[in-house]
CSV table of C-alpha atoms in Angstrom, one decimal:
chain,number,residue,atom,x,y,z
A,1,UNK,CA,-24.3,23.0,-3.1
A,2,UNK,CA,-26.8,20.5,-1.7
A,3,UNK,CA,-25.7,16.7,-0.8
A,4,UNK,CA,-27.9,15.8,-3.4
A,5,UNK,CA,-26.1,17.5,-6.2
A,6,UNK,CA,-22.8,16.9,-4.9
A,7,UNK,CA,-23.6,13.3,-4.9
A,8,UNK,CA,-25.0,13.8,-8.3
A,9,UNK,CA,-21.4,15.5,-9.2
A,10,UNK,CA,-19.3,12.1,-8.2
A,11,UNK,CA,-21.8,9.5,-9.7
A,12,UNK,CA,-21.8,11.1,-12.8
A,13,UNK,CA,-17.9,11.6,-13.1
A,14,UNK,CA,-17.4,8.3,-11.3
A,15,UNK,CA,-19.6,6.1,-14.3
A,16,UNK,CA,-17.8,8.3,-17.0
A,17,UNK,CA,-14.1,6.7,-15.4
A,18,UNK,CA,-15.3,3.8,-14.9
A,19,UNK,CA,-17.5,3.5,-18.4
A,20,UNK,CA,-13.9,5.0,-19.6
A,21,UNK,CA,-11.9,1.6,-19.2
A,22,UNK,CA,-10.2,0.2,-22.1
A,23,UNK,CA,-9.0,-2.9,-23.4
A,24,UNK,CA,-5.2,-1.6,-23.9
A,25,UNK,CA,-5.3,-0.8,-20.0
A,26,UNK,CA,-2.9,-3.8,-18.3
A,27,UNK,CA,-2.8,-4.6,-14.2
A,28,UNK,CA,0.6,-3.9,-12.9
A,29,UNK,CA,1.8,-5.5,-9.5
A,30,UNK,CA,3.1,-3.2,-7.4
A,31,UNK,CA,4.8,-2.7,-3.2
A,32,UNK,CA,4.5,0.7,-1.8
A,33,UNK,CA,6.5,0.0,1.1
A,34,UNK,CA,9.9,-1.8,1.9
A,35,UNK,CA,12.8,-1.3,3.8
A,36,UNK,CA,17.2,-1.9,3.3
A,37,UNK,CA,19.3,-1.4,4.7
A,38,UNK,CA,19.4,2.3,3.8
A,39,UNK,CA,17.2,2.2,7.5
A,40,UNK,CA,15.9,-0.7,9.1
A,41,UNK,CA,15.6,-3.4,6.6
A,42,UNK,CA,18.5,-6.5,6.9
A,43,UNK,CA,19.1,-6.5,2.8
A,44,UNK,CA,20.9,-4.5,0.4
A,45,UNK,CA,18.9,-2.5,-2.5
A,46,UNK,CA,20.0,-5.2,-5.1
A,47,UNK,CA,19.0,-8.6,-3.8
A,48,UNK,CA,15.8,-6.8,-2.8
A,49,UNK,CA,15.0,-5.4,-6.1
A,50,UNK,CA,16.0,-8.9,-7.2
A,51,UNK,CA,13.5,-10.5,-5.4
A,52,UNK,CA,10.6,-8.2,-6.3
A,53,UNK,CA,11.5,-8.4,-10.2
A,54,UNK,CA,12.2,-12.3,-9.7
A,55,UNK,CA,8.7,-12.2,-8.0
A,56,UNK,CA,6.5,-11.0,-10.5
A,57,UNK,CA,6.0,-7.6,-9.7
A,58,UNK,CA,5.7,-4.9,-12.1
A,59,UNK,CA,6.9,-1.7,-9.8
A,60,UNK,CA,8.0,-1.3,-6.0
A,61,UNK,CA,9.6,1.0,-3.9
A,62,UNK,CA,12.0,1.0,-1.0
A,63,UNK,CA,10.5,3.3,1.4
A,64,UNK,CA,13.6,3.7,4.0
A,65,UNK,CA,13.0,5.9,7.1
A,66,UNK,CA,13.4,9.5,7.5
A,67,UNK,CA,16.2,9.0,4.4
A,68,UNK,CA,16.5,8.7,0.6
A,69,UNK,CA,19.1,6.6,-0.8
A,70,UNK,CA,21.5,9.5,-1.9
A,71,UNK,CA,25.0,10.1,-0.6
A,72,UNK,CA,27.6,7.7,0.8
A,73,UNK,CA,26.4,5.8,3.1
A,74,UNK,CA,28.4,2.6,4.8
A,75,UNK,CA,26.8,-0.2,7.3
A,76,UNK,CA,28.7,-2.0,9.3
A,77,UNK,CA,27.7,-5.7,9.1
A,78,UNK,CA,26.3,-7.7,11.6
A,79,UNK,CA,28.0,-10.7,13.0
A,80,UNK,CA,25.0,-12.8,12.8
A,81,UNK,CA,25.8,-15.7,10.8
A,82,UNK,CA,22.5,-15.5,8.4
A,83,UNK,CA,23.5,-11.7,7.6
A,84,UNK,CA,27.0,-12.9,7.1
A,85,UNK,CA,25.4,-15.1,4.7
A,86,UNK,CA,23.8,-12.9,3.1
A,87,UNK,CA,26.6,-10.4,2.2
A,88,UNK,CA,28.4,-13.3,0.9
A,89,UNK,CA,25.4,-14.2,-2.0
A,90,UNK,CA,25.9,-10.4,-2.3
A,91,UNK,CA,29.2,-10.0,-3.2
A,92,UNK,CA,29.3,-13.3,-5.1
A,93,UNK,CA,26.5,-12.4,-7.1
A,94,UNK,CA,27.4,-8.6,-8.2
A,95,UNK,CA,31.3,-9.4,-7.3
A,96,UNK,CA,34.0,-7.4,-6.1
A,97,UNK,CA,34.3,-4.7,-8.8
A,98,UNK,CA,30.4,-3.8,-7.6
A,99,UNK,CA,30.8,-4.5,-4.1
A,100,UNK,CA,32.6,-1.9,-2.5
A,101,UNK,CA,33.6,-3.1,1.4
A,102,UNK,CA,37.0,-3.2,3.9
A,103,UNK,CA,37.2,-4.4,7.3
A,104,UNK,CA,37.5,-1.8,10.5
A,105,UNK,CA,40.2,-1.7,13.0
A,106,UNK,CA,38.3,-4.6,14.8
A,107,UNK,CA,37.9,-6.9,12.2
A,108,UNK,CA,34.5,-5.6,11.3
A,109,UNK,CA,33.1,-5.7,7.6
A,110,UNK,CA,31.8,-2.5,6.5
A,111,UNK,CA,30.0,-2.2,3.2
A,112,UNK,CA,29.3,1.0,0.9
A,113,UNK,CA,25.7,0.9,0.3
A,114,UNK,CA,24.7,1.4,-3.5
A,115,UNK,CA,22.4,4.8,-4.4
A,116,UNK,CA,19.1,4.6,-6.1
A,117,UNK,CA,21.0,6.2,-9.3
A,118,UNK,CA,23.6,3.4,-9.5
A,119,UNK,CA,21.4,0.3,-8.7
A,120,UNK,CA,18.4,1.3,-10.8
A,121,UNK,CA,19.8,0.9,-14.2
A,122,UNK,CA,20.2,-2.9,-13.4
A,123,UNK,CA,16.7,-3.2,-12.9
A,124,UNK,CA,14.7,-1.3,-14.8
A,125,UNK,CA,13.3,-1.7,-18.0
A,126,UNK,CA,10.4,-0.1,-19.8
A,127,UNK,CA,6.9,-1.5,-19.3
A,128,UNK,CA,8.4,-4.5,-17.6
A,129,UNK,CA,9.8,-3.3,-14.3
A,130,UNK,CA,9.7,0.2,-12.4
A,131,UNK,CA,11.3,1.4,-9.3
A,132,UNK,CA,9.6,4.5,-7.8
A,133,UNK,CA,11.3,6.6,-5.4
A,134,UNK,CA,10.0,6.9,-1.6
A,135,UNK,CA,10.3,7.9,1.9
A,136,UNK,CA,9.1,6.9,5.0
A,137,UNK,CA,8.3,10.1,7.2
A,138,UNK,CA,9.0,8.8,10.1
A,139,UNK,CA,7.9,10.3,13.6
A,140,UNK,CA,5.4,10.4,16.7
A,141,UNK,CA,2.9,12.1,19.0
A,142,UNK,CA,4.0,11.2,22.3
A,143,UNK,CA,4.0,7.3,23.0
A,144,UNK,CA,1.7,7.3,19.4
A,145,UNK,CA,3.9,6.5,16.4
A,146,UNK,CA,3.0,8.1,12.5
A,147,UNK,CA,4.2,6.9,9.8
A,148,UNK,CA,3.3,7.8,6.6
A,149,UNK,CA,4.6,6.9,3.1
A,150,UNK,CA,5.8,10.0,0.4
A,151,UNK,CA,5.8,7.7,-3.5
A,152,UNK,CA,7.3,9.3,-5.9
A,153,UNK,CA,9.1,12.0,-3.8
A,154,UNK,CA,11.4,14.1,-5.7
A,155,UNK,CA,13.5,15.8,-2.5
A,156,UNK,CA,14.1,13.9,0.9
A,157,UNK,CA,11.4,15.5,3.5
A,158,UNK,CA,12.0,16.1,7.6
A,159,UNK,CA,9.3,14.7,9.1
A,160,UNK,CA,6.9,17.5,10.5
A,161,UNK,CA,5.8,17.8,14.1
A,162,UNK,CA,2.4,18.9,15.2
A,163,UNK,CA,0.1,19.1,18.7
A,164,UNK,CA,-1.6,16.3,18.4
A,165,UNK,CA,-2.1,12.9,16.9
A,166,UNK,CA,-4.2,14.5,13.6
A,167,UNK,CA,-1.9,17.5,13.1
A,168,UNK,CA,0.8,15.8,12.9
A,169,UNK,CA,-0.5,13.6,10.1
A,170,UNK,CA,-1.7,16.8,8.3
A,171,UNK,CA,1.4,18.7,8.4
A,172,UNK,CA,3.2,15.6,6.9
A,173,UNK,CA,0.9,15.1,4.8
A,174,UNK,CA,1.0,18.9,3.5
A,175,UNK,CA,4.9,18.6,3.3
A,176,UNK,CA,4.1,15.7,0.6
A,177,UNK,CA,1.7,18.0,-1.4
A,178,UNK,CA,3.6,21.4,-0.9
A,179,UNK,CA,6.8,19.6,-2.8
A,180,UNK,CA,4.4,18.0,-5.1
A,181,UNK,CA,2.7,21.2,-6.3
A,182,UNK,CA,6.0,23.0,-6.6
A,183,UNK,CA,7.5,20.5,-8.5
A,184,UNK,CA,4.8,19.7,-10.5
A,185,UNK,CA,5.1,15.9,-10.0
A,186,UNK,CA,2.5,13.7,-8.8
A,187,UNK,CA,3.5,12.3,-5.1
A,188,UNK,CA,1.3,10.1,-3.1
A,189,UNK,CA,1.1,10.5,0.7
A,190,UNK,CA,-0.9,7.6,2.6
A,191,UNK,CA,-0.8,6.7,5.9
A,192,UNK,CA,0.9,3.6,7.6
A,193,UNK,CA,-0.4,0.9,9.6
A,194,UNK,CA,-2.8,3.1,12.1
A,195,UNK,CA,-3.0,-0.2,14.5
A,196,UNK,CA,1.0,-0.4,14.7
A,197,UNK,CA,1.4,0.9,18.6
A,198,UNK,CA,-2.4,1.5,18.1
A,199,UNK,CA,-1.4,5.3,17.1
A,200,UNK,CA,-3.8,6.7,14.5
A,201,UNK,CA,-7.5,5.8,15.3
A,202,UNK,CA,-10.4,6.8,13.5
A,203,UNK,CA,-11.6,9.5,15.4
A,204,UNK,CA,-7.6,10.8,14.4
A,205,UNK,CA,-8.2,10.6,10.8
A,206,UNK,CA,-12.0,12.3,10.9
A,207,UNK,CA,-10.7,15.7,10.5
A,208,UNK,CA,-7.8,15.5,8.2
A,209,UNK,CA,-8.1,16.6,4.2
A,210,UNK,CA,-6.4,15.6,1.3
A,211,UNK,CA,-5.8,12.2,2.7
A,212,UNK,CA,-6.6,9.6,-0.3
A,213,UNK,CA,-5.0,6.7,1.1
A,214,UNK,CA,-3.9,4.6,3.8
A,215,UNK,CA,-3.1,1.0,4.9
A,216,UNK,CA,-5.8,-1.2,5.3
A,217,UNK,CA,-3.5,-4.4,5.4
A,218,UNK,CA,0.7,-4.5,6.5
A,219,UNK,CA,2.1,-7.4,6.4
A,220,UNK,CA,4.1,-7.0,9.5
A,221,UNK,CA,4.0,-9.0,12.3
A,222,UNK,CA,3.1,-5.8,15.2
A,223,UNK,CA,1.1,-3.9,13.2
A,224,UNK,CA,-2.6,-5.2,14.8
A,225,UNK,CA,-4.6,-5.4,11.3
A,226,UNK,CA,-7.3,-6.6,12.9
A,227,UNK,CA,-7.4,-4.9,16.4
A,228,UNK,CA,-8.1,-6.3,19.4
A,229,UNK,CA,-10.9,-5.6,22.1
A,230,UNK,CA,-10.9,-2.6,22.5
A,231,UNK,CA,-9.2,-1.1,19.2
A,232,UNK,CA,-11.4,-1.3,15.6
A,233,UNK,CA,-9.9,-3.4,13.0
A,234,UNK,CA,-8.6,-1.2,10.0
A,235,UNK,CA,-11.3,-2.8,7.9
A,236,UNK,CA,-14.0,-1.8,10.1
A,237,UNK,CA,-12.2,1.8,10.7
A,238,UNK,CA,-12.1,2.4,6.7
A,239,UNK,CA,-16.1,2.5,6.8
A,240,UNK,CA,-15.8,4.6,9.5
A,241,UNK,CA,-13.8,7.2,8.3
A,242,UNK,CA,-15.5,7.2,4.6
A,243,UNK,CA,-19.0,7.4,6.2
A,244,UNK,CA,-17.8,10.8,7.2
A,245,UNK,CA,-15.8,11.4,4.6
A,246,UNK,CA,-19.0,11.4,2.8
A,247,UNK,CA,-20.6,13.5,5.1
A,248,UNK,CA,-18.3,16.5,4.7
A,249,UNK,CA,-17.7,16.0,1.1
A,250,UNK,CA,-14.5,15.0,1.1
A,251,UNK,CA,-13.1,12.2,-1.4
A,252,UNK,CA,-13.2,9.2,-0.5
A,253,UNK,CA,-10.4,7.0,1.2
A,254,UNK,CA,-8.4,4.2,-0.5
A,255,UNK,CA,-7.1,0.8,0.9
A,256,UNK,CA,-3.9,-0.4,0.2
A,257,UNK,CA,-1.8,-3.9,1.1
A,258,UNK,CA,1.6,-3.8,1.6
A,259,UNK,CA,4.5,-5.6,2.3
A,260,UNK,CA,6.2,-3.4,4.7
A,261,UNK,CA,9.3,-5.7,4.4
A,262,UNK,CA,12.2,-5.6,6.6
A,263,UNK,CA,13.3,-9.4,6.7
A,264,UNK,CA,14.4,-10.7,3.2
A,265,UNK,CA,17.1,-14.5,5.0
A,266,UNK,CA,14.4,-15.7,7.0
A,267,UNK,CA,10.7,-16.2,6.1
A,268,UNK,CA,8.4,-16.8,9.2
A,269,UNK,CA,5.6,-15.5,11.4
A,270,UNK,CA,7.9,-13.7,13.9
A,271,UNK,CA,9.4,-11.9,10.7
A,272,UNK,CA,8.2,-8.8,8.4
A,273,UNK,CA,8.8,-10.3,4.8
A,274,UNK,CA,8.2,-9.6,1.5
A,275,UNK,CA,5.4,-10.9,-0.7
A,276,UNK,CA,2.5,-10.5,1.7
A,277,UNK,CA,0.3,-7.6,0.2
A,278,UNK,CA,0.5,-5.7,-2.3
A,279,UNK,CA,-1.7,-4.0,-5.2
A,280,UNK,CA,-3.4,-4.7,-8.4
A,281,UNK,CA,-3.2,-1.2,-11.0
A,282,UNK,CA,-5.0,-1.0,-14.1
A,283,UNK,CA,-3.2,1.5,-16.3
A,284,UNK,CA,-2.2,2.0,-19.5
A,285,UNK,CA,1.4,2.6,-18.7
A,286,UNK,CA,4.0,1.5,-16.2
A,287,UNK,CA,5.3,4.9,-15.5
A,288,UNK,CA,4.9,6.4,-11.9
A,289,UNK,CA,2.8,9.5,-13.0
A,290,UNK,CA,0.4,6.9,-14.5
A,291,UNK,CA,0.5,4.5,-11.7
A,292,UNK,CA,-0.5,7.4,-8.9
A,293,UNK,CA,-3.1,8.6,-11.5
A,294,UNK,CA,-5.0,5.4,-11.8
A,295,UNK,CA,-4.7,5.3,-8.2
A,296,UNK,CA,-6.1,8.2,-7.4
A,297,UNK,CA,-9.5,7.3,-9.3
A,298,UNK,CA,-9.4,4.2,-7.8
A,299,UNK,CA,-8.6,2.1,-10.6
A,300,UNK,CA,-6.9,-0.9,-7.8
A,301,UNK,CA,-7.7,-3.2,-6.0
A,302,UNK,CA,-5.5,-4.5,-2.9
A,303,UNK,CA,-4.6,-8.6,-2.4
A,304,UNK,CA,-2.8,-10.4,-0.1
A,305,UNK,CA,-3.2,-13.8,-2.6
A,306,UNK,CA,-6.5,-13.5,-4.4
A,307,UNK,CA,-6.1,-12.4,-8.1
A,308,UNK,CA,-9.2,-11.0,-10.2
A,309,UNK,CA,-9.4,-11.8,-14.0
A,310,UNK,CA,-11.8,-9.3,-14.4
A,311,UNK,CA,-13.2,-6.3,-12.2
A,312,UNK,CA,-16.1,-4.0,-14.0
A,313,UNK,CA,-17.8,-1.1,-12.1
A,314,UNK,CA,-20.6,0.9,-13.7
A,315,UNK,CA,-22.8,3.9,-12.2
A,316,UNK,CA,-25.4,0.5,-10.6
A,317,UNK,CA,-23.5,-2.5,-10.5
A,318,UNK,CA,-20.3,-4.1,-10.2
A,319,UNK,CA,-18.8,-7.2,-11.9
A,320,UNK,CA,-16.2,-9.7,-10.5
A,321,UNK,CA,-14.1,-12.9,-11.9
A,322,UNK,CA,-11.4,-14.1,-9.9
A,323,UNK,CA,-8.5,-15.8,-11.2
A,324,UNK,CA,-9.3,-18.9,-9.4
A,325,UNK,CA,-7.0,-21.5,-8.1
A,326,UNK,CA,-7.6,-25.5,-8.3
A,327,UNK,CA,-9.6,-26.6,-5.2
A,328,UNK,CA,-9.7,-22.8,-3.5
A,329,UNK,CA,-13.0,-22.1,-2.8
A,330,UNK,CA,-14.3,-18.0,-2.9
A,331,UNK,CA,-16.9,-16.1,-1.1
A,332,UNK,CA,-17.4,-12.8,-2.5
A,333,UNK,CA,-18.7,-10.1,-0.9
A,334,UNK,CA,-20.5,-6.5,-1.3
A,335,UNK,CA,-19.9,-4.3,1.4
A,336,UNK,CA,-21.8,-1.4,2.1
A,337,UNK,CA,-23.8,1.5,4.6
A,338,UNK,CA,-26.8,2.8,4.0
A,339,UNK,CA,-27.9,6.5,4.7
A,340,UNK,CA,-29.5,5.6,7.8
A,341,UNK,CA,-26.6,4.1,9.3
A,342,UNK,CA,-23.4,5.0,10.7
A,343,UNK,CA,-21.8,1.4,10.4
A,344,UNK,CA,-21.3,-1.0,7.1
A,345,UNK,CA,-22.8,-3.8,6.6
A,346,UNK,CA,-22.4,-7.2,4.2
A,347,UNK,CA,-25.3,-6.2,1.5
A,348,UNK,CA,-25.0,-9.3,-0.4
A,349,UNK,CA,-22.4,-12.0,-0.7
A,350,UNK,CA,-21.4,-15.0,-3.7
A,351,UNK,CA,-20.2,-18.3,-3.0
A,352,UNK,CA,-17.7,-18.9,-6.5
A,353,UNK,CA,-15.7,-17.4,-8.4
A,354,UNK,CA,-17.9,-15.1,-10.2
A,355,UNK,CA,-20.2,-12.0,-8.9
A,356,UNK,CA,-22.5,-9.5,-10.8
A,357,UNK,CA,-23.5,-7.0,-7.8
A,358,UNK,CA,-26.4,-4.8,-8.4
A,359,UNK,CA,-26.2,-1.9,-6.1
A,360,UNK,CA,-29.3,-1.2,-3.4
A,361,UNK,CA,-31.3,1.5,-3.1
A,362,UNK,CA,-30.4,3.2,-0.3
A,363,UNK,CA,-26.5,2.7,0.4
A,364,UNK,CA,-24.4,5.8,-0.2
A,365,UNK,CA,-20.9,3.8,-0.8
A,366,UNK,CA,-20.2,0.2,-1.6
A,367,UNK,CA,-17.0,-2.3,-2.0
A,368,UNK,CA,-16.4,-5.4,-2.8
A,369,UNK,CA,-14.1,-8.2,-0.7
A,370,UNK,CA,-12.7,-11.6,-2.0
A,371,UNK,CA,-12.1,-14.4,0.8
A,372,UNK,CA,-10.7,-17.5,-0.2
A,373,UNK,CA,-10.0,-20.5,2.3
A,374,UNK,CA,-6.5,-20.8,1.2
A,375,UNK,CA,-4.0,-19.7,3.9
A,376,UNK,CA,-0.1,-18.9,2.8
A,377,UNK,CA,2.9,-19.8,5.0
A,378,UNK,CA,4.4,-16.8,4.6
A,379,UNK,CA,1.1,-14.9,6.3
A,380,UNK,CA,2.6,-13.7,10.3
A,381,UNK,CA,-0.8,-15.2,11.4
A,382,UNK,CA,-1.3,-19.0,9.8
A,383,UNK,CA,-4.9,-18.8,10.4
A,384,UNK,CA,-5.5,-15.9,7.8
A,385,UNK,CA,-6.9,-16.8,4.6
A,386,UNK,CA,-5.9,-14.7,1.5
A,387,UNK,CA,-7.8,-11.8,0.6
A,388,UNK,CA,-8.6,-9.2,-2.1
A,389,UNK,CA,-10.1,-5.8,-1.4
A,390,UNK,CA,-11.7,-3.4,-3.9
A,391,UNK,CA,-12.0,0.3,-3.7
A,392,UNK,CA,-15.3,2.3,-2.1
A,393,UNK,CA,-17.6,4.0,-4.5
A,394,UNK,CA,-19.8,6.4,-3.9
A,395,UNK,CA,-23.1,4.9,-5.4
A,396,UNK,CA,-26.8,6.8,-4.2
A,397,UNK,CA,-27.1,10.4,-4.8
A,398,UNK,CA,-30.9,10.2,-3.4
């Protein structure tokens, strides 16, 4: 098969999808990644799913490490007077018939930690709020750590080892899809934070397949969404990877904003809390299957505070409204690469709320981005302003 008629393939299936949008299609709100503490986080399931549901969001997950929250499991709590706190508006909000805690033979306050099956029911309720089961596969090449999310997981999964950086993201990433095909359930692999302890670069993720997604913004304090000197930004290593994605006809790859929330008493810079990036899904139903569906065509966009009122995208153009906010200005961009170049580029860029892009001659994948010049307190670094980030299309098949 020539480039030319692959390309041909995707553009044509691509403007059916995306001609395919209908009106009874709704954006849901979603988190892919959270923690409890079932692992790391400093909250219990409840209060968290409290604060998502209380929040606005439509669906999240609590993607603990390495675990699914199944069994018994007890913590012992901290001393820490805001933790002490904490388990206090606990117990007093679900009380003592819910709570299920004793003291050790030091005084110590241990607490039974609730399972997905018993805290669920409080929370859920159809088309209005869904909880999605996930694990963190949690492991390392060396001093390089790789993390990498499984939504939707039916059956807890060991994390897999490999003899390098890349195979040990693809034999994770094949546990994900070997339970998903023999389950017949959709699951979602995508990669974590590639800048956290600057593990994954770009040259890692050149050779791996079946990898549809990964994080293009964390909200945690240590994960380097930007880079540094000598380390590419995940923005700038997204183009990267798709431009040879493209190259060996492989499907493109999707960003996502999460939360990656471990902190849910004390909301600052130093601290990885909840509410910093999430997604936008358009869907006609708020049921996981659909959710990781519309994903996987690329029906989302990612935000970390910019909302869009309206997001068309035919086979040679691409609309945008934003939601706007009073005295928020917008700059609107269309980011792209051509075919004679190996890097992206800003093709064209809108200063407003509004954007009608038509695409270039020339470029082989576009994508739009959404900067306002409104910065949020609970951002780790005060001088970002919010953001929104569509998905790449593929867009020439000269």
């Amino acid at each position: 098969m020539t480039n030319k008629v692959f390309l041909g393939i995707i553009l044509s299936v691509l403007f059916l999808h995306f001609q395919g949008f209908s009106q009874d299609k709704k954006w849901y709100k979603g988190n892919l990644h959270a923690h409890s503490y079932w692992s790391d986080g400093d909250q219990f399931p409840e209060m968290i799913m409290e604060w998502y549901k209380s929040d606005g969001y439509d669906f999240t997950v609590l993607s603990d490490h390495n675990t699914l929250a199944e069994g018994e499991k007890w913590i012992t709590l901290s001393e820490k007077e805001y933790l002490q706190k904490g388990f206090r508006d606990y117990l007093k909000k679900y009380g003592e018939d819910w709570v299920i805690h004793k003291l050790d033979s030091v005084g110590h306050t241990k607490v039974k930690l609730k399972t997905l099956m018993e805290y669920r029911p409080l929370f859920e309720e159809d088309g209005e709020f869904l909880i999605i089961q996930s694990e963190e596969l949690t492991t390392n090449f060396g001093d390089k750590p790789i993390h990498i999310n499984a939504t939707n997981i039916q059956q807890k999964i060991d994390p897999k080892n490999g003899e390098s950086v890349t195979e040990v993201i693809q034999n994770n990433i094949d546990a994900v899809l070997q339970q998903r095909k023999s389950l017949h359930v959709p699951i979602m692999p995508h990669i974590n934070h590639p800048n956290f302890g600057y593990g994954i670069s770009a040259d890692d993720f050149i050779p791996l397949h079946d990898v549809r997604f990964f994080e293009v913004y964390n909200g945690h304090p240590a994960v380097h969404n930007e880079g540094d000197s000598t380390h590419l930004g995940t923005e700038e290593m997204w183009d990267l990877i798709n431009s040879s994605y493209l190259q060996e006809k492989k499907p493109l790859l999707y960003g996502l904003a999460t939360d990656d929330s471990h902190h849910y008493h004390r909301f600052d810079k130093s601290y990885s809390n909840p509410g910093r990036g999430w997604l936008m899904v358009r869907t006609d139903s708020l049921k996981a299957s659909s959710i990781i569906e519309a994903m996987e065509k690329g029906d989302f966009y990612a935000s970390t505070g910019v909302v869009l009122k309206h997001l068309e995208i035919s086979n040679d153009r691409l609309k945008i409204e934003i939601a706007s906010e009073p005295g928020v200005h917008y700059e609107i961009q269309l980011i792209g690469r051509d075919a004679s170049s190996k890097t992206s580029q800003i093709i064209e860029k809108v200063e407003g709320t509004h954007a009608n892009f038509t695409f270039p001659d020339g470029y082989v994948f576009v994508r739009a981005k959404v900067i306002s010049d409104k910065t949020n307190q609970n951002f780790f670094d005060e001088t970002e302003f919010e953001k929104a980030w569509t998905q790449p299309i593929i867009i020439n098949s000269k």
